[in-house]
XYZ file of C-alpha atoms in Angstrom:
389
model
C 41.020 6.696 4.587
C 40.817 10.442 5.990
C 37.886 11.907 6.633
C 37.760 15.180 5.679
C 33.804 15.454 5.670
C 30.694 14.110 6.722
C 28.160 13.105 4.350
C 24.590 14.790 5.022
C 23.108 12.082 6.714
C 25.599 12.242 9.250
C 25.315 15.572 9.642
C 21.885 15.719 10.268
C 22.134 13.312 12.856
C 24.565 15.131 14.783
C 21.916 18.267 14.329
C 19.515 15.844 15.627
C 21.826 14.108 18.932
C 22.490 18.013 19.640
C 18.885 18.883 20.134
C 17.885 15.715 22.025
C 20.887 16.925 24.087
C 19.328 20.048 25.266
C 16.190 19.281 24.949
C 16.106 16.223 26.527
C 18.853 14.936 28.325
C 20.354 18.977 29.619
C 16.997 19.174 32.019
C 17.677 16.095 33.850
C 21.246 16.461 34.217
C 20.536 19.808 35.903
C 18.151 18.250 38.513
C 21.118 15.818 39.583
C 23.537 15.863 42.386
C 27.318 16.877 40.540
C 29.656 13.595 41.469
C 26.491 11.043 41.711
C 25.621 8.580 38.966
C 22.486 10.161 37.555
C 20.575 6.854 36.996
C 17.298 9.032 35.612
C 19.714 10.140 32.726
C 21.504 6.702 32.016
C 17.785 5.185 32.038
C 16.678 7.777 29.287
C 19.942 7.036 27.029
C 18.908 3.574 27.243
C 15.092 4.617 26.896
C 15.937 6.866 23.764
C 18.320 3.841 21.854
C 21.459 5.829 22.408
C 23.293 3.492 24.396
C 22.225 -0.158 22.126
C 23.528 2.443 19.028
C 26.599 3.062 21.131
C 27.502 -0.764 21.124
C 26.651 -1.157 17.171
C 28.612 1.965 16.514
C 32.248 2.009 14.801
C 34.605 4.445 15.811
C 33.590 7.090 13.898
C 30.523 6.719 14.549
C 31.204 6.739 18.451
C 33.309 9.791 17.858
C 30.315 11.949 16.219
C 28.157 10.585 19.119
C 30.314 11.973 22.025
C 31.344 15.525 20.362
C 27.224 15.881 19.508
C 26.029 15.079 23.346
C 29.036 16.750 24.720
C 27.952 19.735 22.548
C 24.645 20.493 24.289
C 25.315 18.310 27.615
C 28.201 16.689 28.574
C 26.971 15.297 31.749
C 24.746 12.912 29.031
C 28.107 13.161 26.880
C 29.930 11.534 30.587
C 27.530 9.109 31.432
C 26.889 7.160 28.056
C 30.657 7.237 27.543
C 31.162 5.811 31.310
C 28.455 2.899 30.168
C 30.757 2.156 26.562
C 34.445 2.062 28.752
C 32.855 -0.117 31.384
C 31.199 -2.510 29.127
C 33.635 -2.807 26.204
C 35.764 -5.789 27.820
C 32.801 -7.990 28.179
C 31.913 -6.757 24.469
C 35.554 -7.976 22.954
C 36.389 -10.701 25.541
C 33.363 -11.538 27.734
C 31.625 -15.192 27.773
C 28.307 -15.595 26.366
C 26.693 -16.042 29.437
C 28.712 -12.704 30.331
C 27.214 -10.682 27.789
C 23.820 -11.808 28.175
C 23.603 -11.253 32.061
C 25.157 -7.667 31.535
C 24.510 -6.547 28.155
C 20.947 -6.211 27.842
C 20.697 -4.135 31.012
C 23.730 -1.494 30.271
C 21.815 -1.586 26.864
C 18.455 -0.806 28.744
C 20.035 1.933 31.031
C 19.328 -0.331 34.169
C 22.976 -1.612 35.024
C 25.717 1.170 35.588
C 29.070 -0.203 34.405
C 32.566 0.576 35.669
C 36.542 0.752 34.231
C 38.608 -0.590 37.323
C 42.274 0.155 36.133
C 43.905 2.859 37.639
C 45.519 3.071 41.422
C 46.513 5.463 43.703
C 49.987 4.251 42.012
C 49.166 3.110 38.612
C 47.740 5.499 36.758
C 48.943 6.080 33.285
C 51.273 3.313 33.804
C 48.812 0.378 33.537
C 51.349 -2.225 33.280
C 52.843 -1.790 37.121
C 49.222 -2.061 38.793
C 49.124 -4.038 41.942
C 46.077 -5.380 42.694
C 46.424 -8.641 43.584
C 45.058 -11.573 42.423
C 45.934 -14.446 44.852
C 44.738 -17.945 43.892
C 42.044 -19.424 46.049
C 40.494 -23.044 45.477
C 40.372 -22.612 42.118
C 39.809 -19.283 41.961
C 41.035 -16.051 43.154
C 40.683 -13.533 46.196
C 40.988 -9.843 45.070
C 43.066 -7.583 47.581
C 44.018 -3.986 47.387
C 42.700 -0.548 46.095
C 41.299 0.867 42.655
C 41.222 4.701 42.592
C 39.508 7.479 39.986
C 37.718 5.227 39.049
C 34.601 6.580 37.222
C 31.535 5.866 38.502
C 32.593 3.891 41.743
C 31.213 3.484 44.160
C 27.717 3.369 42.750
C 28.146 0.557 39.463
C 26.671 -2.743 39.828
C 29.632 -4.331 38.049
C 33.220 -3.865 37.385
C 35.573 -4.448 34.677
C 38.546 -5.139 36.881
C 42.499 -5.683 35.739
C 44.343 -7.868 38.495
C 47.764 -9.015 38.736
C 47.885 -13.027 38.005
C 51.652 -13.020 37.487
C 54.256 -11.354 39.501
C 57.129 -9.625 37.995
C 55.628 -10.298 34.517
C 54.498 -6.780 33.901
C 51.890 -6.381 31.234
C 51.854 -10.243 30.376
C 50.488 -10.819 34.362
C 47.603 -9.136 34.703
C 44.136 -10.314 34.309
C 40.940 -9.012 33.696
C 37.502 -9.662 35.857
C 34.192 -8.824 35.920
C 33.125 -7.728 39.293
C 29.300 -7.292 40.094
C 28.965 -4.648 43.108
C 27.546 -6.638 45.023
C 30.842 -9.331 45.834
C 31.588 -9.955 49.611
C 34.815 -7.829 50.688
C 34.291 -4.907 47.739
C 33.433 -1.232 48.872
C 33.937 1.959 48.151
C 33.845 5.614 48.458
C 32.852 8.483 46.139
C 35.849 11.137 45.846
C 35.419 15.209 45.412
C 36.750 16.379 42.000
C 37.124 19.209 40.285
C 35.315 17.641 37.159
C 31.312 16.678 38.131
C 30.995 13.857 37.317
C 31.104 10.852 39.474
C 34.469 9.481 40.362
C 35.614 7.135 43.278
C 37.874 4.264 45.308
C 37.163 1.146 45.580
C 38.759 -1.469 48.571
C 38.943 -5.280 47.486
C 39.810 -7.400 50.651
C 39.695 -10.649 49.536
C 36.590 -10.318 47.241
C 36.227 -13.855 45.431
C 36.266 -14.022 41.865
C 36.156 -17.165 39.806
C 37.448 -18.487 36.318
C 33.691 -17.645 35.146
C 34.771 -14.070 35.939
C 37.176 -13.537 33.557
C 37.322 -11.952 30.937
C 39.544 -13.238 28.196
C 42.250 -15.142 28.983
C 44.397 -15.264 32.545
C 47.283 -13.400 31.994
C 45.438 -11.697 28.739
C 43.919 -8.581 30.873
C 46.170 -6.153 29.392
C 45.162 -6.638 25.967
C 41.633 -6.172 27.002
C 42.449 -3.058 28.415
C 44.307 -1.541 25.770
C 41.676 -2.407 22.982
C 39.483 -1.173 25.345
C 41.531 2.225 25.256
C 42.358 2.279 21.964
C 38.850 2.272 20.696
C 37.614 5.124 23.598
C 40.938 7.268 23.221
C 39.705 9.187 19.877
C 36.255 9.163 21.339
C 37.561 11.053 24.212
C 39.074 13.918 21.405
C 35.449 13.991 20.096
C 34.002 14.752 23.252
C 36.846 17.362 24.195
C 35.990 18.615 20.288
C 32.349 19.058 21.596
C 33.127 20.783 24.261
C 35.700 23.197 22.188
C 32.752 23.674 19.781
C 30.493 24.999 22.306
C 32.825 27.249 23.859
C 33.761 28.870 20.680
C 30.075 29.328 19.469
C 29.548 31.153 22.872
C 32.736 33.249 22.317
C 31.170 33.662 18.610
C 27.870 34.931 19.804
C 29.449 37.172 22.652
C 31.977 38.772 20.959
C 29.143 39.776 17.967
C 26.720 41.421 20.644
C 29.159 42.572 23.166
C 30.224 46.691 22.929
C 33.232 47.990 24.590
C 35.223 50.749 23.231
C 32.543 52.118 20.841
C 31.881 49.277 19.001
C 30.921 45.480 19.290
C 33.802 43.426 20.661
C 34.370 41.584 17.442
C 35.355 44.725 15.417
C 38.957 44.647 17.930
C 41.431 43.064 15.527
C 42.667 41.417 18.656
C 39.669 39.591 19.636
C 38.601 38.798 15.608
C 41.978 36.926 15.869
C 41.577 35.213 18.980
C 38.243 33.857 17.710
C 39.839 32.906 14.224
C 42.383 31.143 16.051
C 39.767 28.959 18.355
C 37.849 28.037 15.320
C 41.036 26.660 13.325
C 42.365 24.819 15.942
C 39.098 23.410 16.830
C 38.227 21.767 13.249
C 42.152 20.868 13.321
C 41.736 18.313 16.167
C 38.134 16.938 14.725
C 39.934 16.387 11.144
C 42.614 14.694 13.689
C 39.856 13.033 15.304
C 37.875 11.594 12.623
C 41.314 10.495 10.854
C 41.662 8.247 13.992
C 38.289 6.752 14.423
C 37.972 6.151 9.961
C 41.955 4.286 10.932
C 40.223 1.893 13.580
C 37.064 1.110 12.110
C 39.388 -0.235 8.635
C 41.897 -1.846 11.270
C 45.203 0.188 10.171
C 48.078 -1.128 11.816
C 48.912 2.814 13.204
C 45.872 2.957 15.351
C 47.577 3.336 18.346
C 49.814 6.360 17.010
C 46.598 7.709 15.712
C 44.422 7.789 18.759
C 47.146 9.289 20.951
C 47.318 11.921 18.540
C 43.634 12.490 18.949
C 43.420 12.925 22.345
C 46.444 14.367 22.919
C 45.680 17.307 19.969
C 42.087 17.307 21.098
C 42.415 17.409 25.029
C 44.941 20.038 24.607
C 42.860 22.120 22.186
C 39.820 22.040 24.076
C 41.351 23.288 27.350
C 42.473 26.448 25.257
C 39.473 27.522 23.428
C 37.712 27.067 26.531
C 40.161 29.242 28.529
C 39.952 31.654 25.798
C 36.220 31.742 25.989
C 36.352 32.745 29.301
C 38.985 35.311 28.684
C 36.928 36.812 26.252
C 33.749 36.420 28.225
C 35.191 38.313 31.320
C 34.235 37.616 35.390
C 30.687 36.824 34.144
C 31.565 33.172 32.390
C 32.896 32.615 36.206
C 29.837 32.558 37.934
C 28.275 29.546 38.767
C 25.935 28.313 36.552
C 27.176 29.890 33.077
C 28.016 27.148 30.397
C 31.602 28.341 30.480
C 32.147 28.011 34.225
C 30.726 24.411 33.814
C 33.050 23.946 30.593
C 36.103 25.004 32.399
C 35.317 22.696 35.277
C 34.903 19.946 33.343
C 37.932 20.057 30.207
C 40.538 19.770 32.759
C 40.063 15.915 33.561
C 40.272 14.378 29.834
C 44.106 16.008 29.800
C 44.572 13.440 32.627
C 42.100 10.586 32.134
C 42.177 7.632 29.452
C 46.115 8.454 29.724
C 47.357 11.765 30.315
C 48.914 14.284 27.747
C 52.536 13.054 28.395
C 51.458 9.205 28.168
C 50.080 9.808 24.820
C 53.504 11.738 23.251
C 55.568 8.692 24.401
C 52.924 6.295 22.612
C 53.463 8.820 19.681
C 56.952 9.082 20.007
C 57.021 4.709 20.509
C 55.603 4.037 17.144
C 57.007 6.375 15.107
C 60.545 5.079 16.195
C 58.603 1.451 15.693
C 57.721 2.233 11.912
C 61.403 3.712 11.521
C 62.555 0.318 12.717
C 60.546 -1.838 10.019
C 61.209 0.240 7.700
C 65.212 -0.394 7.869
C 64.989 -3.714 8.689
C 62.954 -4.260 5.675
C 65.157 -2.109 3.415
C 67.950 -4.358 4.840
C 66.543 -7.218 4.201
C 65.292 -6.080 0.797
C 68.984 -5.269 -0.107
C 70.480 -8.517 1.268
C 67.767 -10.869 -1.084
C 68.847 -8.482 -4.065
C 72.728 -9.302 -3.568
C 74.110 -11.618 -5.980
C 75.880 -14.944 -4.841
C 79.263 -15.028 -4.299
C-alpha cells in the first residue's frame, strides 16, 4: 500500500540514524582520503549494528536508512550502501558455504564488498557486457575489464556478471563471486567528480570455479536485476537525503541572510524558490516510499516503481541542490561548505544504478507491458463470454 507517513517509531529512528550520522560517523569521514575505501568508517557501521540491520531490513526500511545517513553524512550514507549492492547476490543466490565465509565479515565491517557489472562499454545496458567467461577444466578463466566500479580496487571480493553464453544476451551471463585476492585480477582506482571510491578492474584469465557462482550458470542476470531492483529506490532515498539537507541549509540561510533591507526570505522570489524545493523534495520521498512499501509486499509493478524513484528522486535532488547553491551565492562554492560537497556528490546517482534515460525506458516498457495484459485479457474475457455458434 502507499505510504504516505511514518509511524513515530520510525521517525524517531531516523532522528536517531541522523545524529549518529554527525556525531559519529561525519568525524571520521572527514579524516579520510576522498576516492579511498574508508575502512575506519565501514568498521564502525559494522561496530554500531548498522550494516547486520541493513541485511534484515525491507525496502522501506533500507530506504529510511540511506536518506537518514545521507542526511548528516553521505560518505557513511556511500559506504554502507556500497557493502548492501556488493553483498546482495550472495544474500538472494549465494551457497551456504558462500554466505557464511562472506557474510559475517561484511556484517562485522571487516570485508569490503564490490558490484562488478558495468564496462567501459556496458554500462546501463547490462545485457551486452563482455566479459568473458571461457570454460577451463571444469571451470572458467575470467578475461577482460570491469569499469566504475565502486569500491575497486580496494574490496576483498567481487560480485562479478560474466558472459557464459555467446549471442544469448541476458540469458548468457553468469554471476561469480570473486575474492580480491584471485591470480590474474587487478586494478586501479579512477579520479571522479563524486568522492567516493570508484575504479577498473583487469581479469586475465583469473580462475573461477562452479563453487563461485552464484545462482545458476546462465542465471547472472536475474541476480543482477533483483539486485537492482531492491537498491534502485534506495538510491532515491539517499538522493532524498541529500535534497533534504540542502533545502534545510537554503531554509536556514535565506531566514538569517539580509540583502536589500531585509532578510532574504522576505523576496517573494526566493520564498518561492524555497517553497518549490520543499514540495518537490517530499514529492520524490512519497515516490520513494511508494516503491520500497511495493517491494517489500512483492507487487508485480516493482520494476516501474523503482525507476520512478530514482529517476524522480535523482532528478530532484540535483535541483534543490543547485538551487541551494544559487541561493547561497560564491560562498556554498568554497571547499569545504556542505553545499560544495553536496553538489559534488548528487551528480553521480543521475548516472549510476542506471542512468536517468535507462529508467524512462523501464517506465515507458511496463506501462506499454500492463497495456498489453490488459487487452489481451479483455480479449480473452470477451471471446469466453461469446455464445456458441
Amino acid at each position: 500500500m502507499p505510504v504516505f507517513s511514518l509511524d513515530p517509531a520510525q521517525t524517531a529512528w531516523c532522528a536517531q540514524l541522523r545524529t549518529l550520522a554527525r556525531e559519529r560517523l561525519r568525524p571520521l569521514a572527514e579524516k579520510a582520503e576522498p576516492g579511498r575505501v574508508n575502512r575506519p568508517l565501514v568498521a564502525a557501521l559494522g561496530e554500531l549494528g548498522l550494516l547486520r540491520r541493513l541485511f534484515g531490513a525491507g525496502a522501506l526500511e533500507l530506504c529510511l536508512l540511506r536518506e537518514s545517513l545521507a542526511y548528516g553524512c553521505t560518505e557513511a550514507e556511500t559506504a554502507l550502501a556500497l557493502q548492501g549492492l556488493g553483498s546482495y547476490p550472495i544474500v538472494q543466490a549465494g551457497t551456504a558455504a558462500q554466505q557464511e565465509r562472506w557474510l559475517p565479515e561484511v556484517i562485522a565491517g571487516r570485508a569490503v564488498a564490490a558490484f562488478a557489472l558495468s564496462e567501459p562499454d556496458a554500462g546501463s545496458d547490462a545485457a551486452a557486457l563482455t566479459l568473458k567467461a571461457d570454460p577451463d577444466q571444469g571451470g572458467w578463466r575470467l578475461s577482460g575489464e570491469k569499469c566504475w566500479i565502486s569500491n575497486a580496487p580496494e574490496a576483498d571480493f567481487y560480485s562479478v556478471f560474466a558472459r557464459t553464453t555467446e549471442g544469448a544476451g541476458a540469458r548468457g551471463v553468469t554471476a561469480f563471486l570473486v575474492p580480491a585476492d584471485r591470480p590474474g585480477l587487478t586494478g586501479t582506482a579512477l579520479d571522479m567528480l563524486s568522492p567516493h571510491p570508484i575504479g577498473a578492474l583487469t581479469f586475465d584469465d583469473t580462475p573461477v570455479t562452479r563453487d563461485d557462482v552464484l545462482g545458476e550458470i546462465d542465471g547472472g542476470f536475474r541476480v543482477a536485476m533483483n539486485t537492482l531492483n531492491l537498491f534502485r529506490p534506495s538510491v532515491g532515498a539517499f538522493a532524498v537525503g541529500m535534497a533534504q539537507a540542502a533545502l534545510d541549509a537554503a531554509i536556514a540561510h535565506t531566514a538569517r541572510r539580509t540583502a536589500f533591507g531585509g532578510p532574504l526570505k522576505d523576496l517573494q522570489s526566493v520564498a518561492h524558490q524555497v517553497a518549490e524545493m520543499a514540495t518537490r523534495t517530499e514529492a520524490a520521498r512519497l515516490l520513494v516510499h511508494a516503491a520500497a512499501a511495493a517491494y517489500d509486499e512483492g507487487a508485480a509493478d516493482v520494476p516501474k516503481r523503482s525507476a520512478m524513484a530514482k529517476l524522480l528522486a535523482t532528478e530532484t535532488a540535483q535541483y534543490v541542490v543547485d538551487a541551494a547553491v544559487q541561493l547561497h551565492g560564491a560562498r556554498a562554492l568554497q571547499r569545504g561548505h556542505l553545499l560544495e560537497h553536496l553538489y559534488r556528490e548528487v551528480r553521480a546517482p543521475r548516472i549510476y544504478e542506471g542512468a536517468t534515460e535507462v529508467q524512462r525506458t523501464i517506465i515507458a516498457k511496463e506501462l506499454y507491458k500492463e497495456l498489453y495484459a490488459k487487452e489481451s485479457h479483455a480479449s480473452s474475457h470477451s471471446t469466453a463470454e461469446e455464445p456458441n455458434a
